[in-house]
XYZ file of C-alpha atoms in Angstrom:
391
model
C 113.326 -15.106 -199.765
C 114.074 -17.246 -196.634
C 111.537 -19.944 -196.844
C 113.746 -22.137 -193.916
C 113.963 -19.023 -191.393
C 112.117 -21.388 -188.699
C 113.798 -24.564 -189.626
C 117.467 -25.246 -187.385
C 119.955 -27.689 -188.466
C 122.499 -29.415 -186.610
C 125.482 -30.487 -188.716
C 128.475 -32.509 -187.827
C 130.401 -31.941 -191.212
C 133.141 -31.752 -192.998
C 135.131 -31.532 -196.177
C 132.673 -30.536 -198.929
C 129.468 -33.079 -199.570
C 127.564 -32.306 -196.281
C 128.924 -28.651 -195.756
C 127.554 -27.749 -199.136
C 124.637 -29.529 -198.520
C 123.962 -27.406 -195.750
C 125.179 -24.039 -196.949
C 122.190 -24.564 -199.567
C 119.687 -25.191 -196.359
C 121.407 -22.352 -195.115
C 121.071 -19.724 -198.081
C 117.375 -20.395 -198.044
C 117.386 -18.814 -194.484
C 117.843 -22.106 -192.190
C 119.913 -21.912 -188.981
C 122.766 -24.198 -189.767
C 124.862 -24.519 -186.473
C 128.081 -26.393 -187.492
C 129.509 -28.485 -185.024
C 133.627 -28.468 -185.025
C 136.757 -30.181 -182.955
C 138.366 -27.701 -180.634
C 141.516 -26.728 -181.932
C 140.853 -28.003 -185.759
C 138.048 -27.858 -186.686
C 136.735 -28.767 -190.295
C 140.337 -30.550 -191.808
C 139.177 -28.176 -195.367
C 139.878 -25.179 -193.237
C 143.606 -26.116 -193.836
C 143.390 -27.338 -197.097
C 144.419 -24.092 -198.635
C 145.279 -20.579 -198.382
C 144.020 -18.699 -201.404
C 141.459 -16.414 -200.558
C 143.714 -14.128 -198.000
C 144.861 -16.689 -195.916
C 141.689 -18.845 -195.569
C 140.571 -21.867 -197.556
C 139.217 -21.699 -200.780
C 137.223 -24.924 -200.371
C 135.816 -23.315 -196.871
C 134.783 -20.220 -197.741
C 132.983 -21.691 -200.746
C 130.438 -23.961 -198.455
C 130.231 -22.467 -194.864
C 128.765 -18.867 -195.347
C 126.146 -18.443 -193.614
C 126.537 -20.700 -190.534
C 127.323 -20.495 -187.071
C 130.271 -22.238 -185.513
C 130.449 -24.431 -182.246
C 133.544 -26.485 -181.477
C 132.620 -29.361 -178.418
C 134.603 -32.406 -178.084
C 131.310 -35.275 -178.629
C 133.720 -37.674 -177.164
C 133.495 -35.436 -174.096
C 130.436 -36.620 -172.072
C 129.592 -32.827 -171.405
C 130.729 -32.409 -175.347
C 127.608 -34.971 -175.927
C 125.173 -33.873 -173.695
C 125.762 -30.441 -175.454
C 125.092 -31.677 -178.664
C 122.578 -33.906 -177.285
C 120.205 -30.528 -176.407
C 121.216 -29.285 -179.702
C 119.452 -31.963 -181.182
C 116.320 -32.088 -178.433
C 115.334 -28.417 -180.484
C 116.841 -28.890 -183.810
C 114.826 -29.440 -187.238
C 117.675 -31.499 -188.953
C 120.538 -33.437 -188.723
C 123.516 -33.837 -190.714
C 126.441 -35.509 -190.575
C 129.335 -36.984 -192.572
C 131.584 -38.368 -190.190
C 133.617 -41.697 -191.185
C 132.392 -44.810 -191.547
C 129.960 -46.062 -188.928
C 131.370 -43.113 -186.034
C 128.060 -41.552 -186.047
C 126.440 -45.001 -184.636
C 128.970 -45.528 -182.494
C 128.731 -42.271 -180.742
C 124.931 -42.804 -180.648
C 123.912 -40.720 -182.973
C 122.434 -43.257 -185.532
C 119.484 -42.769 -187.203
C 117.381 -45.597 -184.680
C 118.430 -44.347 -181.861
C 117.814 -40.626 -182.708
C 114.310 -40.908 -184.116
C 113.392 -43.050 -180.847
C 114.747 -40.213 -178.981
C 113.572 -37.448 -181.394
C 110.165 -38.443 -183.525
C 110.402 -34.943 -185.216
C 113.955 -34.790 -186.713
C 115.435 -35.635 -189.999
C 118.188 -36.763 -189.977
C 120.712 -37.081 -192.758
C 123.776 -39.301 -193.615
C 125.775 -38.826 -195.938
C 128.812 -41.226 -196.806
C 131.069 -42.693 -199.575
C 129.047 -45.988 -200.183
C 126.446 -46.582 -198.041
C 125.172 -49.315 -195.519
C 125.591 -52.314 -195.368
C 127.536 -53.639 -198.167
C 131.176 -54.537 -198.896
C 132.135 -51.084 -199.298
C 130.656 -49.477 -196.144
C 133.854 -49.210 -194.387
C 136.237 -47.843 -197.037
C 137.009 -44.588 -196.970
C 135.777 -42.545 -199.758
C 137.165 -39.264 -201.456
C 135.647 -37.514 -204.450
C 138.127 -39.062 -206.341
C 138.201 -42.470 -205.506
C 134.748 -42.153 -206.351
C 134.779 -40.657 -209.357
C 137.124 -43.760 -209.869
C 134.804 -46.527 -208.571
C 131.810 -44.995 -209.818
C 133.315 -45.387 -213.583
C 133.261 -41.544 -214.118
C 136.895 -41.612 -214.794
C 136.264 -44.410 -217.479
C 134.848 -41.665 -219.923
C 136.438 -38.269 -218.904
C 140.151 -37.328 -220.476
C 141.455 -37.766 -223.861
C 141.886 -41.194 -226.173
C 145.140 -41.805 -224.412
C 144.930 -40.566 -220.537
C 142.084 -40.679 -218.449
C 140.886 -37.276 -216.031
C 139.231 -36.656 -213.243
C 136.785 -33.893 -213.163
C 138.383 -30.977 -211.923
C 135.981 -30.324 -209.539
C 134.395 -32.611 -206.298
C 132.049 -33.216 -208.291
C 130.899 -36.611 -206.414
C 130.595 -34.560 -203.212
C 129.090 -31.877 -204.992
C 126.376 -34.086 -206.291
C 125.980 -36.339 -202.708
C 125.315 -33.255 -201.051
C 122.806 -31.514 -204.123
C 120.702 -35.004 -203.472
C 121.643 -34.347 -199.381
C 119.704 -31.061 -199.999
C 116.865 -31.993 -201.928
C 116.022 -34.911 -199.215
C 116.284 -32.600 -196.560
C 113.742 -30.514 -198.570
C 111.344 -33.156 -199.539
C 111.774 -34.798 -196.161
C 110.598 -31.369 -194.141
C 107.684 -31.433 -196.825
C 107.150 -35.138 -195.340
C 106.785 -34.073 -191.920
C 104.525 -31.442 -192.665
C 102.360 -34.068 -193.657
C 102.970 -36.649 -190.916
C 104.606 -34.779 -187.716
C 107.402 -37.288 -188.873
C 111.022 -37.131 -189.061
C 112.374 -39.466 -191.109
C 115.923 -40.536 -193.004
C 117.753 -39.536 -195.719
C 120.876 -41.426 -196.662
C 123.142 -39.912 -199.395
C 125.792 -41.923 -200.567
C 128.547 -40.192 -203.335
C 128.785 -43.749 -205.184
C 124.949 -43.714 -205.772
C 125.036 -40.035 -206.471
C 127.674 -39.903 -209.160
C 126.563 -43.289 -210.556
C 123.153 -41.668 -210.901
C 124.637 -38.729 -212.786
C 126.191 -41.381 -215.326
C 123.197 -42.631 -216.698
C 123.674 -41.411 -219.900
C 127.530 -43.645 -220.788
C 125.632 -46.128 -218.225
C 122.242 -47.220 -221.133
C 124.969 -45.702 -224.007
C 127.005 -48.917 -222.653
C 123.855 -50.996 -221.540
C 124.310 -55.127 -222.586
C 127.641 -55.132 -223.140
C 127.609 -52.433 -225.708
C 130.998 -50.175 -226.222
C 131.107 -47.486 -223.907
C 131.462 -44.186 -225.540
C 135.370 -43.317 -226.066
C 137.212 -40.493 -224.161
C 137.178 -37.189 -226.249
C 138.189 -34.609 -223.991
C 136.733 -31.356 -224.233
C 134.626 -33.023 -227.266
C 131.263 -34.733 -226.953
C 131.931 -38.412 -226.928
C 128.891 -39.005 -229.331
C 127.751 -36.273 -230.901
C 129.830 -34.189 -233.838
C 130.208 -31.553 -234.362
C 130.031 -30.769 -230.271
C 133.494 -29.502 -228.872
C 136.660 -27.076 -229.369
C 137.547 -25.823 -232.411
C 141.016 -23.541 -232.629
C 140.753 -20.664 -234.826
C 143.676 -19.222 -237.001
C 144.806 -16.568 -234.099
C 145.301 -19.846 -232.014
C 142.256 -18.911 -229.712
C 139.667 -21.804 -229.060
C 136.056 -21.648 -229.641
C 133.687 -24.321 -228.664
C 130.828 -24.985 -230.842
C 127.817 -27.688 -230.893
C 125.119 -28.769 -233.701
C 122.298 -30.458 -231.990
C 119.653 -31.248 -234.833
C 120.116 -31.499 -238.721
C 118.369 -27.927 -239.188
C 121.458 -26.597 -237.392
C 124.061 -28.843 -239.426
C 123.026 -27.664 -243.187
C 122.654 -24.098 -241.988
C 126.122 -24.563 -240.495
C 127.501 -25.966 -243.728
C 125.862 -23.328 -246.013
C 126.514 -20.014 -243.297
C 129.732 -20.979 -241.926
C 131.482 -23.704 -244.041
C 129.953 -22.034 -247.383
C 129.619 -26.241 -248.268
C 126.118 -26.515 -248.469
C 126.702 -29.496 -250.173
C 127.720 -31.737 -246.783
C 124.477 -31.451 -245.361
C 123.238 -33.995 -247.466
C 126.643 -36.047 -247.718
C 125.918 -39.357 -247.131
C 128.918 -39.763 -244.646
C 127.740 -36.888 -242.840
C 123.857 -37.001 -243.149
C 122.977 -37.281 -239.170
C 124.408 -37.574 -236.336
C 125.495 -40.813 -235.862
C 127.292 -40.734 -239.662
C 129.027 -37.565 -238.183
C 130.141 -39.497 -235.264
C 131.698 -42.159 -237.251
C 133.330 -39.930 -239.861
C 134.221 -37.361 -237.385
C 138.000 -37.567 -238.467
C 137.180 -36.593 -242.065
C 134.817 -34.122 -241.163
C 136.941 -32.238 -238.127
C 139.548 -31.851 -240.798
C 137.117 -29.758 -243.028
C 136.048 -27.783 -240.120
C 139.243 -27.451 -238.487
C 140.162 -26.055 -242.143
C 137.291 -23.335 -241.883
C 138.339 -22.315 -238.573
C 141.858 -21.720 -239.425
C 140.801 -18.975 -242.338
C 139.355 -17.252 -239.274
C 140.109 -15.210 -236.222
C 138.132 -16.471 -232.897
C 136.401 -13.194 -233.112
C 135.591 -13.723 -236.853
C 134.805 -17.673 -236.022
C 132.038 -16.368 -233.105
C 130.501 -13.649 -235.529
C 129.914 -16.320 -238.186
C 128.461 -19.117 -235.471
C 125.999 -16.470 -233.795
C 124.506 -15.300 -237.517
C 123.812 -19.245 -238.420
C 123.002 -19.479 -235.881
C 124.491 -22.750 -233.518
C 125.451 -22.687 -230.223
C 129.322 -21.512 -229.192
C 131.240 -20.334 -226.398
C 134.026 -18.796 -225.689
C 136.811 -21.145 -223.610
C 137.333 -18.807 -220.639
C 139.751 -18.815 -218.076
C 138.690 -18.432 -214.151
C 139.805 -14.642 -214.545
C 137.379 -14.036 -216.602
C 134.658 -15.980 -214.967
C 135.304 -13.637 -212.466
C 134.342 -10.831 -214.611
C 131.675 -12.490 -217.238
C 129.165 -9.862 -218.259
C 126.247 -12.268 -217.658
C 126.906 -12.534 -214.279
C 127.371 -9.236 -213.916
C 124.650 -8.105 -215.665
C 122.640 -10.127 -213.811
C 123.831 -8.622 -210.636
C 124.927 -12.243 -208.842
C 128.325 -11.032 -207.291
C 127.248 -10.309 -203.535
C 129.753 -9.676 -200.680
C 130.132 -12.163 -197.768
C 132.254 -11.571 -194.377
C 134.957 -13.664 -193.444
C 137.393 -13.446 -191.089
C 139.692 -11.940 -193.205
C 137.857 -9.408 -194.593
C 135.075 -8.978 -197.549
C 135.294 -11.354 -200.536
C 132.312 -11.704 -203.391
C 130.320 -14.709 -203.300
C 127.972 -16.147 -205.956
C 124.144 -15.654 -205.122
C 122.205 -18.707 -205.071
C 121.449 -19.881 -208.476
C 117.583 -19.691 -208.568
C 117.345 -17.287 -205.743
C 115.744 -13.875 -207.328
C 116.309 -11.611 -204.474
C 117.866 -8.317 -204.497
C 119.805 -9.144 -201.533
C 120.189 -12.856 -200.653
C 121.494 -14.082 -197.132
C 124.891 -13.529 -197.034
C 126.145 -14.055 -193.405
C 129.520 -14.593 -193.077
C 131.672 -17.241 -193.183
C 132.679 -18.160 -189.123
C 136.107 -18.268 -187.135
C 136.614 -21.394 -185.923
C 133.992 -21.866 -182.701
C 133.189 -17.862 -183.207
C 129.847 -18.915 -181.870
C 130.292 -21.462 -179.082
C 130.171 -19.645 -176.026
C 126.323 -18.008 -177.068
C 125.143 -21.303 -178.234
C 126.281 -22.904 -175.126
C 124.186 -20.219 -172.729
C 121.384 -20.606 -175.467
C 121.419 -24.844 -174.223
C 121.659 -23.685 -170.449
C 125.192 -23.606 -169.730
C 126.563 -21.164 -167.476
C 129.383 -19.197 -167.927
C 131.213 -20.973 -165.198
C 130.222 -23.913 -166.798
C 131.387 -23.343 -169.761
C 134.608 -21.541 -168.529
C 135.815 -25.081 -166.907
C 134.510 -26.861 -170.133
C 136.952 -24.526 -172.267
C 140.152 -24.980 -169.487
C 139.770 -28.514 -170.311
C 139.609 -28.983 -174.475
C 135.796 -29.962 -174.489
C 134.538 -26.742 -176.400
């Protein structure tokens, strides 16, 4: 399924918000011509070497793609990208602060030049405002955005350990994009979507945001627990291993305590009767389950949970993500090409098809010199342009 076969995007990206953005556009069959410095390229192609020799952050977002390096501060550079973006459905870029406008490729000036395309920023806080300027990296906005503020333990705070602020900022990126191309199917419009990670992440705190609303406390750090709801979080069992458990409703909880704590008697304890008295007694009552799940292997401890039943998992390690029987059940391992050879890659989540789009990742500017004769250049054109730097 390739609903976005027709639909071309132009992308002047890097790191990971607007190259995952894209490699979503991108899976669903779009065109996604990524446009790179000669010699460099994306910096994340350098931020690692894990997955035989190449970037683990690259590989992850850029399947699928086609590479062009040109220099935009090249004239010729420009007036490539310039006919690029005289044909293309969508732009994207992510650039620093305010270099987009000042190369001329702001969102005014484009849609006066180009009626039809989107076009899509994407930055760390947005325009105007005091923060327009500063630089923004996942984590200083996971920092600014107050994410920080509730993830970690009582004692040290954590960041996610994922990009999680890019990763959302370029989800929202995605579904703009989508809803915007819906738009101009409507209108013959293009029209603007800007994406900024502070509004993205702040978006995804709703829940501490209202939990904290009027100057209420925010809910405390619990690490791998649920700040407020109990029993939600690890449990170690008496072989050391750690399962992770949750009770959601009060059916759950006195099943719990008469199936796996053989107390049926807590259910209707008045220290423990609902959620919010679990929450506030959660010391006293995490000692009597911590208890239970000492008598017990992990094994044992998931046996018990599932008959209840309430919801556990196992805490796995990235090893055996890579083998989880769901996934492979499900068939979602796929192989992509890279330059150095095959590596799996997950299909898209929601994607049913037997075999998604799995182009491969690109060599740096693997795909300049055809997308340059596909804009008009000749090959002694683009010959002198590669002599001097510009492609």
């Amino acid at each position: 399924m390739q609903p976005l076969r027709d639909i071309t995007v132009v992308s002047l990206e890097q790191a990971i918000a607007a190259p995952y953005a894209t490699r979503q556009l991108a899976d669903l069959g779009a065109r996604v011509i990524k446009v790179e410095r000669p010699g460099a390229g994306d910096f994340a192609r350098a931020y690692d070497s894990r997955v035989r020799g190449l970037s683990s952050h690259f590989v992850w977002v850029n399947r699928n793609k086609e590479s062009l390096t040109v220099d935009i501060k090249d004239p010729q550079g420009m007036d490539v990208l310039r006919r690029l973006l005289a044909e293309a459905d969508v732009f994207v870029q992510n650039l620093a602060p305010g270099a987009a406008e000042r190369a001329g490729l702001g969102w005014a000036e484009l849609h006066a030049a180009h009626p039809k395309l989107i076009v899509c920023d994407i930055s760390g806080y947005g325009t105007p405002g005091p923060y327009a300027t500063a630089k923004a990296y996942d984590l200083m906005v996971q920092s600014e955005s107050g994410l920080l503020s509730v993830t970690g333990s009582a004692e040290e705070m954590a960041k996610v350990g994922i990009s999680v602020s890019d990763i959302a900022a370029g989800m929202y990126a995605y579904s703009g994009i989508l809803a915007a191309l819906l738009e101009r199917g409507r209108t013959g419009e293009g029209s603007h979507v800007d994406v900024s990670m502070l509004e993205a992440t702040v978006e995804w705190l709703g829940f501490p945001l209202y939990y904290a609303y009027d100057g209420a406390e925010p809910p405390p750090r619990a690490g791998a627990a649920h700040a407020t709801i109990y029993p939600y979080g690890p449990f170690t069992a008496g072989d050391g291993k750690v399962v992770m458990m949750c009770i959601q409703n009060e059916r759950e909880w006195a099943a719990f305590c008469e199936r796996f704590l053989g107390q049926p008697e807590l259910a209707t304890h008045p220290d423990y009767a609902g959620n919010a008295a679990r929450n506030a007694h959660r010391e006293a009552l995490g000692a009597i389950i911590a208890a239970r799940f000492a008598d017990l292997t992990a094994a044992e401890a998931v046996e018990l949970l599932a008959a209840v039943p309430v919801a556990h998992a196992r805490v796995n390690s990235l090893a055996e993500v890579w083998e989880h029987p769901q996934l492979a059940a499900r068939d979602r391992w796929h192989q992509v090409q890279t330059p150095a050879g095959p590596i799996p890659a997950l299909a898209p989540p929601g994607l049913v098809d037997d075999v998604p789009r799995m182009d491969p990742v690109p060599a740096l500017g693997e795909h300049t010199r055809d997308i340059l004769a596909e804009v008009g250049l000749t090959a002694t054109e683009i010959d002198e342009l590669t002599d001097r730097g510009a492609v």
